[in-house]
PDB file of C-alpha atoms and ligand atoms in Angstrom:
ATOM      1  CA  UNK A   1     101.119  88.582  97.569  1.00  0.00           C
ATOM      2  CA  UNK A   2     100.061  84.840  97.437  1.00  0.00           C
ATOM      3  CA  UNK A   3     102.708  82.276  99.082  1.00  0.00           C
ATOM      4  CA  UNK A   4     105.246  80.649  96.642  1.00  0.00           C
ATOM      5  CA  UNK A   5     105.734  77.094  97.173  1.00  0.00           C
ATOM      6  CA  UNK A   6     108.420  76.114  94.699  1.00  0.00           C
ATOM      7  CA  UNK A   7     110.493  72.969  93.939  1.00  0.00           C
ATOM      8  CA  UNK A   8     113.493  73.894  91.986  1.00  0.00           C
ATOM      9  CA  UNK A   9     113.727  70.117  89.745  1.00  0.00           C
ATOM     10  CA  UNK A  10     116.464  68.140  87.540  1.00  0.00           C
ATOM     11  CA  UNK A  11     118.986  65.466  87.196  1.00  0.00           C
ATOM     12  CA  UNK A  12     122.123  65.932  89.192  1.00  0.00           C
ATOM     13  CA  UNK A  13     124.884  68.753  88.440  1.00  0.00           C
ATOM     14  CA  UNK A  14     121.699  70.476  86.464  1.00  0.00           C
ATOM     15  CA  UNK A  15     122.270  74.061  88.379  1.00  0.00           C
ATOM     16  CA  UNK A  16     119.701  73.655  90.824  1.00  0.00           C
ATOM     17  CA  UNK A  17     122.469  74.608  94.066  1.00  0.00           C
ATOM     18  CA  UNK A  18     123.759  77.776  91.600  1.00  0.00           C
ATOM     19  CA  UNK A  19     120.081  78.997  91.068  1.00  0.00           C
ATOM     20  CA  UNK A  20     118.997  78.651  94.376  1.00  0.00           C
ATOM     21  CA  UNK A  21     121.476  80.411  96.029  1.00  0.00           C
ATOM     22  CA  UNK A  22     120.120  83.403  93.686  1.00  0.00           C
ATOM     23  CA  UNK A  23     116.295  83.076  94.091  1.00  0.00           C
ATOM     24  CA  UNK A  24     116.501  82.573  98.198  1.00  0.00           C
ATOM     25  CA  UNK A  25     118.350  86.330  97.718  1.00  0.00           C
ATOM     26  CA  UNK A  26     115.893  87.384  95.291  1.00  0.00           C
ATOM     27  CA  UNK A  27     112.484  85.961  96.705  1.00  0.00           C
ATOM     28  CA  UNK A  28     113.667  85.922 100.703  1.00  0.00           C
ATOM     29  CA  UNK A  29     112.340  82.632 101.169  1.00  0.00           C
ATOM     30  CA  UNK A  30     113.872  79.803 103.003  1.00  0.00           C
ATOM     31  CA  UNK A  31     115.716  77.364 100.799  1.00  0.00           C
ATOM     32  CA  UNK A  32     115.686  73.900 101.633  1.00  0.00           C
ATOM     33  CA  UNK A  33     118.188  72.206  99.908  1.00  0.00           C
ATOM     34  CA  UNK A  34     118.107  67.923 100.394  1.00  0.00           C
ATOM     35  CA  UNK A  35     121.438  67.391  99.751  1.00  0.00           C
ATOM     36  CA  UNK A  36     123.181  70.047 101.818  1.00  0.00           C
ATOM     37  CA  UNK A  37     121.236  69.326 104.828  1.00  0.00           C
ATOM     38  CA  UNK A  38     122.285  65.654 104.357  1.00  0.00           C
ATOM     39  CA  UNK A  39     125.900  66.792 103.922  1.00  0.00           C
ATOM     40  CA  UNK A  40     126.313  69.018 106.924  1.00  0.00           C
ATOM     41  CA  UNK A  41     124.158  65.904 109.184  1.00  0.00           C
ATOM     42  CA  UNK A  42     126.997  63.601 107.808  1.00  0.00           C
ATOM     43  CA  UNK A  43     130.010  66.401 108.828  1.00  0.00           C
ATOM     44  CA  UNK A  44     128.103  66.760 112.271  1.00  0.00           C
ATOM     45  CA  UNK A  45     128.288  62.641 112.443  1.00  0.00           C
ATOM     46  CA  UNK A  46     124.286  62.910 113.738  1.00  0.00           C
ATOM     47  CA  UNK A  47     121.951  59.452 113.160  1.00  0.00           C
ATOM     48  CA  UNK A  48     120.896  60.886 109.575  1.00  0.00           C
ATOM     49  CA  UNK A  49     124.221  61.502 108.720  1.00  0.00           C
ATOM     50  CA  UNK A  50     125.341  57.999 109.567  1.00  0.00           C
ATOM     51  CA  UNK A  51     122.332  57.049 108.448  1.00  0.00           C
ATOM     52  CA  UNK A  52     122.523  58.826 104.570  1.00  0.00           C
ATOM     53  CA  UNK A  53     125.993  58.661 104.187  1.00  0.00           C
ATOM     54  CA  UNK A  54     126.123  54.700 103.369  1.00  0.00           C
ATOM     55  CA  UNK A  55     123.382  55.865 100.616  1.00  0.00           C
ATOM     56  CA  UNK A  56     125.467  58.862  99.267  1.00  0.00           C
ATOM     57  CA  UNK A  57     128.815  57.806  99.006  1.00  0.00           C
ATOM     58  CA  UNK A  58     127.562  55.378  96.512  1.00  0.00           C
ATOM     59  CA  UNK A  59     124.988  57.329  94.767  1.00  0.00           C
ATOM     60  CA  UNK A  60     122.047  56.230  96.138  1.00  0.00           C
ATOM     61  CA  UNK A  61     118.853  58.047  97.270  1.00  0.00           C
ATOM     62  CA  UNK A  62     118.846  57.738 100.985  1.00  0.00           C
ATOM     63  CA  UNK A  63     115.050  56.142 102.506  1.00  0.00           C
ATOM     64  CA  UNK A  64     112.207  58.222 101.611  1.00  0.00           C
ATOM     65  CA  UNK A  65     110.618  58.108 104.979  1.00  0.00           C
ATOM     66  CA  UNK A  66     114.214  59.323 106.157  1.00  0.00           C
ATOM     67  CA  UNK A  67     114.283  62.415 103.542  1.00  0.00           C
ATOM     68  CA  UNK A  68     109.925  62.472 103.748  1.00  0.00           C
ATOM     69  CA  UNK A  69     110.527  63.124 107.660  1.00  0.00           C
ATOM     70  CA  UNK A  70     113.657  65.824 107.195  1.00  0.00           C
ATOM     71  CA  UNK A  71     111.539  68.488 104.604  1.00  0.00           C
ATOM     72  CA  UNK A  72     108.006  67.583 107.005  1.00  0.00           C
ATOM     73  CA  UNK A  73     109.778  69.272 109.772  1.00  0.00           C
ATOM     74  CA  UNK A  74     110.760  72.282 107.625  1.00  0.00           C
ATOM     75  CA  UNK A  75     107.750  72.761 106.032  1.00  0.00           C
ATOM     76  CA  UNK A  76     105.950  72.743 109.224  1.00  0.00           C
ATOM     77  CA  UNK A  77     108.393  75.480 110.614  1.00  0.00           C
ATOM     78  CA  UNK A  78     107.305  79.326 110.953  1.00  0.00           C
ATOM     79  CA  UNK A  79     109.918  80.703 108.629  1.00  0.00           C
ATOM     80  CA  UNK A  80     107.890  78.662 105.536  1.00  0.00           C
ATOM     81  CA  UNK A  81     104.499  79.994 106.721  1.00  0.00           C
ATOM     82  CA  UNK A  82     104.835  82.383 103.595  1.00  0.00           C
ATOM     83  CA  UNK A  83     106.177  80.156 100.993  1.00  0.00           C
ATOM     84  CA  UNK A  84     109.293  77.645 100.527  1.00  0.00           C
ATOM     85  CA  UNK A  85     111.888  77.009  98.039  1.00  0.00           C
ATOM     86  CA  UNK A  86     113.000  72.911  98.041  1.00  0.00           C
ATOM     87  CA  UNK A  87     115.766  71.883  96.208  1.00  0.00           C
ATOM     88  CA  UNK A  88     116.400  68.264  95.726  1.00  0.00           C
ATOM     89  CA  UNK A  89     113.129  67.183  97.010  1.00  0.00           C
ATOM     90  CA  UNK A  90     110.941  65.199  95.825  1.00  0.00           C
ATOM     91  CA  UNK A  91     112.874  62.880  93.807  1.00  0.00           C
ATOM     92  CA  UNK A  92     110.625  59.949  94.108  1.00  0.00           C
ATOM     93  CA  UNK A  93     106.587  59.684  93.375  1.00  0.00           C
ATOM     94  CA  UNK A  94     106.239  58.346  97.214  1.00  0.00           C
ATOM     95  CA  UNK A  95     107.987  61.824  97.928  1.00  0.00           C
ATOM     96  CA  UNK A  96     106.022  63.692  95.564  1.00  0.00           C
ATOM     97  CA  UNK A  97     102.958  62.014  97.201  1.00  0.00           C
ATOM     98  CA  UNK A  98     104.381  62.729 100.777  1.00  0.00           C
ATOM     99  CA  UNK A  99     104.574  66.394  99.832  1.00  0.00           C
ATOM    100  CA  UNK A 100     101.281  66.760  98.635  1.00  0.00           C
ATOM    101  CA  UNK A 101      99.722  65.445 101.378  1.00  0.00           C
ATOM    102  CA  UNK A 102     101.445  67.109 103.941  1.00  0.00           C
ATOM    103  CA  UNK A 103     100.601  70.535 102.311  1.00  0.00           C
ATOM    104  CA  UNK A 104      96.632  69.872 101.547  1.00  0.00           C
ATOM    105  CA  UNK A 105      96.793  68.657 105.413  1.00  0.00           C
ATOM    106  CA  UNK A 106      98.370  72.149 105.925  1.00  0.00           C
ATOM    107  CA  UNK A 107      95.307  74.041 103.581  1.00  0.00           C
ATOM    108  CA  UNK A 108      98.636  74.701 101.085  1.00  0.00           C
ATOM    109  CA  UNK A 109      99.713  73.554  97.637  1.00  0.00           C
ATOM    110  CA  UNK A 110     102.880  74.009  95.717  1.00  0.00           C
ATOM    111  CA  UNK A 111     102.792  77.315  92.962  1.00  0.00           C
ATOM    112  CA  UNK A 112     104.719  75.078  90.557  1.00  0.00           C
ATOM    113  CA  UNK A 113     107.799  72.516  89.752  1.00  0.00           C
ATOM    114  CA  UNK A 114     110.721  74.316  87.737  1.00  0.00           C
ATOM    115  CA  UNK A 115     112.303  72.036  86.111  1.00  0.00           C
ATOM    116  CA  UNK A 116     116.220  72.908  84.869  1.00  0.00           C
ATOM    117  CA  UNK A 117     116.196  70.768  81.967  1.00  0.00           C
ATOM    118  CA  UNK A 118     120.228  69.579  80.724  1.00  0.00           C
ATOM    119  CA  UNK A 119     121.069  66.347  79.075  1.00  0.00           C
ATOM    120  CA  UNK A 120     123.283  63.757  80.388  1.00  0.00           C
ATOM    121  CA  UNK A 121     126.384  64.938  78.306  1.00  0.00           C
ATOM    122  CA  UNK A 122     126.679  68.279  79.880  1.00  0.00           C
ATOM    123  CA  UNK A 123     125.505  66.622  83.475  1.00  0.00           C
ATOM    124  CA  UNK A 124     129.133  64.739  83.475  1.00  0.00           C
ATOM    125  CA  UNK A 125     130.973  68.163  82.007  1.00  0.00           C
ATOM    126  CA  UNK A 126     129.495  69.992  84.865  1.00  0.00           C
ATOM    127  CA  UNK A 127     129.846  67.346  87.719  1.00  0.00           C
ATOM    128  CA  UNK A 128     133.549  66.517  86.605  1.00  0.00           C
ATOM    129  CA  UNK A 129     134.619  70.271  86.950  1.00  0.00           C
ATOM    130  CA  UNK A 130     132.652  70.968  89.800  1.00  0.00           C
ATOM    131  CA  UNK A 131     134.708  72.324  92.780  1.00  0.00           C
ATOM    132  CA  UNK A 132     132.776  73.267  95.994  1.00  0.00           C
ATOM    133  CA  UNK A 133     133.595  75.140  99.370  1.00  0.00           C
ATOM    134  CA  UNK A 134     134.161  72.663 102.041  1.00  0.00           C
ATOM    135  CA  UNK A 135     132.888  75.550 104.502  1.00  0.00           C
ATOM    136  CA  UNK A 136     130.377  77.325 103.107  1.00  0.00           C
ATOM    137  CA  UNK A 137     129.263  75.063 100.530  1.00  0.00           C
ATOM    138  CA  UNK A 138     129.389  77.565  97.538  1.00  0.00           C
ATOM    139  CA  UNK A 139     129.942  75.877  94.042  1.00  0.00           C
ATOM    140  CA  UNK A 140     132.411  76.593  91.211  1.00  0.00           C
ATOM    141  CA  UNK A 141     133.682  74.979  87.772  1.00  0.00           C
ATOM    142  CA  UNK A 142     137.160  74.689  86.734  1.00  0.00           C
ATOM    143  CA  UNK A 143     135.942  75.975  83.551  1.00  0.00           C
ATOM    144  CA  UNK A 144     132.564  77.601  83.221  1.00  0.00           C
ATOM    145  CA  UNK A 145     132.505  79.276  86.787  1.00  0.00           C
ATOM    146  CA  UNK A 146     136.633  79.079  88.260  1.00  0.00           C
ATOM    147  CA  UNK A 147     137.393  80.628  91.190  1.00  0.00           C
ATOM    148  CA  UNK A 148     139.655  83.778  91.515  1.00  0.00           C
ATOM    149  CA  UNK A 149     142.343  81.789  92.792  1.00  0.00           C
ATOM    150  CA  UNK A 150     142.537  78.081  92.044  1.00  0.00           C
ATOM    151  CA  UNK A 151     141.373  75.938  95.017  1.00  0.00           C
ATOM    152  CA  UNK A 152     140.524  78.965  97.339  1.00  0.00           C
ATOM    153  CA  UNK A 153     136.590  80.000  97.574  1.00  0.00           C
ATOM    154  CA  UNK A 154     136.102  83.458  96.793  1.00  0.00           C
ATOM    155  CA  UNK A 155     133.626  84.332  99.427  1.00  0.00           C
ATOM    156  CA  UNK A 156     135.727  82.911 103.028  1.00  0.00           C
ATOM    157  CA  UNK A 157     139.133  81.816 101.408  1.00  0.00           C
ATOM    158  CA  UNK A 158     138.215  78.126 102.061  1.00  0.00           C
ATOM    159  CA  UNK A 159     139.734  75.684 100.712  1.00  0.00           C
ATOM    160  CA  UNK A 160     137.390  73.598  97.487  1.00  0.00           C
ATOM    161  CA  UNK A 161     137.071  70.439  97.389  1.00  0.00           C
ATOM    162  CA  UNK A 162     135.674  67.896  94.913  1.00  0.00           C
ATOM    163  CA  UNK A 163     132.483  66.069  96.243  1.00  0.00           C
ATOM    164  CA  UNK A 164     133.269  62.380  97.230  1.00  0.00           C
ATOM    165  CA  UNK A 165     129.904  61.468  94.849  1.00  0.00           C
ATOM    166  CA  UNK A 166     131.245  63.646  92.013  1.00  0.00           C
ATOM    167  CA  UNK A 167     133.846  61.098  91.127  1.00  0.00           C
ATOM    168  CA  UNK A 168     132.688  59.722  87.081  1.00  0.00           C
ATOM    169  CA  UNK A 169     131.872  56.212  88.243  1.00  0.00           C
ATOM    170  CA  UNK A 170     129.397  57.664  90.588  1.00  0.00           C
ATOM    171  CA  UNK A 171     128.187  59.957  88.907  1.00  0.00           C
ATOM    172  CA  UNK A 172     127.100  57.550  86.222  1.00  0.00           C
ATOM    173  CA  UNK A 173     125.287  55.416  88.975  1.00  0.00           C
ATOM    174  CA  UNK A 174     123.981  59.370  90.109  1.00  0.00           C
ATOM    175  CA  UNK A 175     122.573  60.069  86.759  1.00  0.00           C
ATOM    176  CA  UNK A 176     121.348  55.972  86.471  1.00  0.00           C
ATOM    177  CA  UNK A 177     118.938  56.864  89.425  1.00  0.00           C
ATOM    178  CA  UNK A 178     117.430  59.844  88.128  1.00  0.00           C
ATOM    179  CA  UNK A 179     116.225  58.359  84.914  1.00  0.00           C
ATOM    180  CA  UNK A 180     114.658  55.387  86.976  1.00  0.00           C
ATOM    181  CA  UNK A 181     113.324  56.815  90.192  1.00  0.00           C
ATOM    182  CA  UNK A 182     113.274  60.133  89.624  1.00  0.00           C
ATOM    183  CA  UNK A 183     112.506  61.395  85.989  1.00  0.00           C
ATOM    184  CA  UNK A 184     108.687  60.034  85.818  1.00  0.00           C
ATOM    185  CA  UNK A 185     107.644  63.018  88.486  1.00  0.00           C
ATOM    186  CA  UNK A 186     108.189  65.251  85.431  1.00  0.00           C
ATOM    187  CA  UNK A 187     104.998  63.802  83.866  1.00  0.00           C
ATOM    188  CA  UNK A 188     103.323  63.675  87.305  1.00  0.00           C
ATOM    189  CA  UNK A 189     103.884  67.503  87.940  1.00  0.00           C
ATOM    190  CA  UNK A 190     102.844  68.157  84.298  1.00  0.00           C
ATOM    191  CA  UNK A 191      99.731  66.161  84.448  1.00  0.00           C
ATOM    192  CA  UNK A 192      98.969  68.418  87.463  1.00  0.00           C
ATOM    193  CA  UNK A 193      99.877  71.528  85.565  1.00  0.00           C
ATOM    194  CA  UNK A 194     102.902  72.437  87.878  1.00  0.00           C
ATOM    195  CA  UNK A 195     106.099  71.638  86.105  1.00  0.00           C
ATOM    196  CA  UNK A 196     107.591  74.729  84.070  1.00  0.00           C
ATOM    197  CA  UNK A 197     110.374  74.096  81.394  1.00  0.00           C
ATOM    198  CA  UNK A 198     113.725  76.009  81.973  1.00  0.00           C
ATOM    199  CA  UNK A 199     116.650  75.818  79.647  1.00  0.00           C
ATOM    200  CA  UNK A 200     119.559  74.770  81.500  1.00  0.00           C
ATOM    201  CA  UNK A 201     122.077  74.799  79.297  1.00  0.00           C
ATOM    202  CA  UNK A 202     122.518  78.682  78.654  1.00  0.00           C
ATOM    203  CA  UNK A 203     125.026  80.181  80.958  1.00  0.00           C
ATOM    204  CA  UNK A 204     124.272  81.181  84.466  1.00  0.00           C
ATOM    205  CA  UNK A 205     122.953  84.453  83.739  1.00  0.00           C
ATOM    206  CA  UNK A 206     120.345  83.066  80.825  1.00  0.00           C
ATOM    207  CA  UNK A 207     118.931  80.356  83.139  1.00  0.00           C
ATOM    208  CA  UNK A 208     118.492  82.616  86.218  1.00  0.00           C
ATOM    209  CA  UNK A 209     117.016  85.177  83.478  1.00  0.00           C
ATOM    210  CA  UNK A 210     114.949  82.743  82.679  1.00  0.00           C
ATOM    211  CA  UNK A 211     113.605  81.711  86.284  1.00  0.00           C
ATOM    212  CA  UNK A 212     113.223  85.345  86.493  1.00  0.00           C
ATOM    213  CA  UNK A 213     110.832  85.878  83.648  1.00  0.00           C
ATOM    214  CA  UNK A 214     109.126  81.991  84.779  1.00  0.00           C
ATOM    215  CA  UNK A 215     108.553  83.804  88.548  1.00  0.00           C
ATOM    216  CA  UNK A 216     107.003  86.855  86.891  1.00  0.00           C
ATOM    217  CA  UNK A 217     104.346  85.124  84.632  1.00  0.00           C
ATOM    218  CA  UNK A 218     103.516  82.897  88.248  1.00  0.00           C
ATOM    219  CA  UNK A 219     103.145  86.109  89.813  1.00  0.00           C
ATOM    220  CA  UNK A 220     100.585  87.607  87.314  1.00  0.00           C
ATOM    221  CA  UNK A 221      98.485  84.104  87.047  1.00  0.00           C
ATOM    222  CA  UNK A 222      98.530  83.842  90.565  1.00  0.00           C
ATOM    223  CA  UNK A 223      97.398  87.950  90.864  1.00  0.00           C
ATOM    224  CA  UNK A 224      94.308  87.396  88.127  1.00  0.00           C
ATOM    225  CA  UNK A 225      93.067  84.242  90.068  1.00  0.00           C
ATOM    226  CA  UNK A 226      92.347  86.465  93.413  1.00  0.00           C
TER     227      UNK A 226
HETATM  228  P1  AP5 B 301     122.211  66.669  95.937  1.00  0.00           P
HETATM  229  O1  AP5 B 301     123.250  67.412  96.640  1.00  0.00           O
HETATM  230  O2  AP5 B 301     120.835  67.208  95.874  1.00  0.00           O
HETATM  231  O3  AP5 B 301     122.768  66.310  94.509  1.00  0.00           O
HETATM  232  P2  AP5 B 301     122.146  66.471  93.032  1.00  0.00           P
HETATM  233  O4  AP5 B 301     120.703  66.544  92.846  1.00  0.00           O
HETATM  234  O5  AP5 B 301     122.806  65.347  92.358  1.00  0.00           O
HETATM  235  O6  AP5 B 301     122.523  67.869  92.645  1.00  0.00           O
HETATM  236  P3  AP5 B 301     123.899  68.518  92.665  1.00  0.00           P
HETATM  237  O7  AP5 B 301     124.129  69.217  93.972  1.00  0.00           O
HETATM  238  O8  AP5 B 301     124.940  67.506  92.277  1.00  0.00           O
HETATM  239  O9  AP5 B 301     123.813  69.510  91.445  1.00  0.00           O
HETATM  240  P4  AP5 B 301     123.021  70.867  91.219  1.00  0.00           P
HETATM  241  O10 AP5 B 301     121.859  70.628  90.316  1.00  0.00           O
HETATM  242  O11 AP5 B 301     122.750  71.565  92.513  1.00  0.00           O
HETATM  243  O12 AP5 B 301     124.107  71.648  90.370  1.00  0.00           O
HETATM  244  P5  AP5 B 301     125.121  72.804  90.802  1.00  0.00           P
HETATM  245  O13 AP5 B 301     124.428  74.106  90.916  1.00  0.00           O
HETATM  246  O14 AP5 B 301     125.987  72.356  91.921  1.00  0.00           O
HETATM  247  O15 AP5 B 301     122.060  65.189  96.572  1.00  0.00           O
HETATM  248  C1  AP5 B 301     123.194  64.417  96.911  1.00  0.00           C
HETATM  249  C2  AP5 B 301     122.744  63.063  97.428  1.00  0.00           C
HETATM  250  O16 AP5 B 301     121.910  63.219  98.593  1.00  0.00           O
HETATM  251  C3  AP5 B 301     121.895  62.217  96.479  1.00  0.00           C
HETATM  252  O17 AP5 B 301     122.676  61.496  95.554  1.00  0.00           O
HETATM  253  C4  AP5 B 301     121.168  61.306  97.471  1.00  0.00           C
HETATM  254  O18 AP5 B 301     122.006  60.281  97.943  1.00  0.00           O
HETATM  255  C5  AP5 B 301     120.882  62.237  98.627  1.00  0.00           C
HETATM  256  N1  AP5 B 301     119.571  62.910  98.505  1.00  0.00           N
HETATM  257  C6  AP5 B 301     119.349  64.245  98.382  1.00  0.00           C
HETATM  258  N2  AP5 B 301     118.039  64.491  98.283  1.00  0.00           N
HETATM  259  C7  AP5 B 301     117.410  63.311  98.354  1.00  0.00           C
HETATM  260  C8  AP5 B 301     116.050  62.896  98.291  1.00  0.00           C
HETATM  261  N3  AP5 B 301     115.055  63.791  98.137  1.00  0.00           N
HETATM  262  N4  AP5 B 301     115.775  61.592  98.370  1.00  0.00           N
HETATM  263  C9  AP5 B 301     116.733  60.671  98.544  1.00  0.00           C
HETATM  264  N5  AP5 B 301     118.051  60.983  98.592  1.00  0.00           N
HETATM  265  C10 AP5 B 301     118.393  62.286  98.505  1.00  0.00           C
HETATM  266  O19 AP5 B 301     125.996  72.880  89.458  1.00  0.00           O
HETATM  267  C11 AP5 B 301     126.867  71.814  89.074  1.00  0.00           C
HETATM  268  C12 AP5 B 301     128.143  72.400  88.445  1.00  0.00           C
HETATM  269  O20 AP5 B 301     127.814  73.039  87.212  1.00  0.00           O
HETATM  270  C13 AP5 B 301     128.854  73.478  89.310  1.00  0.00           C
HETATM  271  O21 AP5 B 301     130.226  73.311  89.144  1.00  0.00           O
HETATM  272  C14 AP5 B 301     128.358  74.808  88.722  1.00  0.00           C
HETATM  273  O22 AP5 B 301     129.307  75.836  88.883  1.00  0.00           O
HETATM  274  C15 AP5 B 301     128.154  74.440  87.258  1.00  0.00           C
HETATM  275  N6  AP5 B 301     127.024  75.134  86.639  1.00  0.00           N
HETATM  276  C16 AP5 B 301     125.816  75.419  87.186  1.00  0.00           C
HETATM  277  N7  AP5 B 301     125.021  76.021  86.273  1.00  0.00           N
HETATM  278  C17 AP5 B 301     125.758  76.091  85.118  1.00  0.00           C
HETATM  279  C18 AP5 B 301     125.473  76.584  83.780  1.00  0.00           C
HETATM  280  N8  AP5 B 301     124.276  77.138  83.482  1.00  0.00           N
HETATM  281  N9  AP5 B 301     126.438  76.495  82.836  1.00  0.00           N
HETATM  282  C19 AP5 B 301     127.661  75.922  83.151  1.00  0.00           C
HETATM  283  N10 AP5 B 301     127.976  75.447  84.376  1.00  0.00           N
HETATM  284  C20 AP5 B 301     127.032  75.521  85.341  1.00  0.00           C
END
């Protein structure tokens, strides 16, 4: 089967973590995940973390030749040698641009851009109730996805915490950035014929229904061009 290079896309709180932590299971591909790996450099106090955490406290996209240098590495690795889920990366058109070159030096492209599309609106619903596992990093909502017990993570009994760049006025400045800085690489993937539309504001189950069926049809155009 031919490599999948995907880039799971959209503004912040759109359900990228949620349906990520589903297709790594489904496609057993390594999931690199921007914003996670800059959270756990920042608990393990390295230079990035010192480095990212001035930029993500107050909303901010850290440095792309910080971030550019962090997904390099991965992509480079072994484990990615048959394909790569990113999510959170690029979200600037000097990362985009980064990427691309990186892969054509590697004789690789990406299969395509899925972007979880939600408006602004449902971005603050679903950041506002966010709660997330302080351990493990798994994500819940107060209302749409609650845990079994309130404040305890299901999976390791952690306890959930709300993110300190969930809070509204950040949030706002969050959602601010992604219009300016990070929105145009929709056009830039569609002009390259990459991006694919998802409906994020079904439930769970509809979206990752929807990757699902989104995967499939990649499959069989990628099967009829060998
Ligand atoms: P990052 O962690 O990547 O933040 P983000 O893009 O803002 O995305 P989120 O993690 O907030 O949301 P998500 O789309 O994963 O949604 P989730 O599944 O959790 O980045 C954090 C920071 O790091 C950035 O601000 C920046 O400073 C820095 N950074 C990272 N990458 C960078 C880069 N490339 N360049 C520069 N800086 C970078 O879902 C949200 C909530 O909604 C949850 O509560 C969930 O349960 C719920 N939910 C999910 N799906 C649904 C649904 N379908 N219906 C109802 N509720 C749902």
């Amino acid at each position: 089967m031919p490599e999948l290079n995907l880039v799971l896309f959209g503004p912040p709180g759109s359900g990228k973590g949620t349906q990520g932590e589903r297709l790594q299971e489904d496609l057993r591909l390594p999931y690199y995940a921007t914003g996670d790996i800059l959270r756990a450099a920042v608990r393990e106090e390295t230079e990035l973390g010192g480095t990212a955490k001035r930029y993500m406290d107050r909303g901010d996209l850290v440095p792309d030749e910080v971030i550019v240098s962090v997904i390099a590495e991965r992509i480079d690795s072994p484990e990615a040698a048959d394909g790569f889920i990113l999510d959170g990366f690029p979200r600037t058109e000097p990362q985009a641009e980064a990427l691309a070159d990186r892969l054509t030096e590697l004789g690789r492209s990406l299969t395509a851009v899925l972007l979880i599309d939600v408006d602004d609106d449902e971005v603050v619903r679903r950041l506002g109730g966010r709660r997330t596992c302080e351990e493990n990093g798994h994500v819940f909502h107060v209302e749409f996805n609650p845990p079994e017990k309130e404040g305890v993570c299901d999976l390791d009994g952690s306890p959930l915490v709300v993110r300190d760049d969930d809070e509204p006025e950040v949030i706002r400045h969050r959602l601010e950035q992604y219009h300016a800085k990070t929105e145009p690489l929709v056009d830039f993937y569609d002009r390259r014929s990459l991006l694919r539309r998802i409906d994020g504001a079904a439930s769970p189950g509809e979206v990752g229904a929807e990757l699902e069926r989104t995967l499939a049809t990649l499959r069989l155009e990628a099967d009829e061009a060998i």
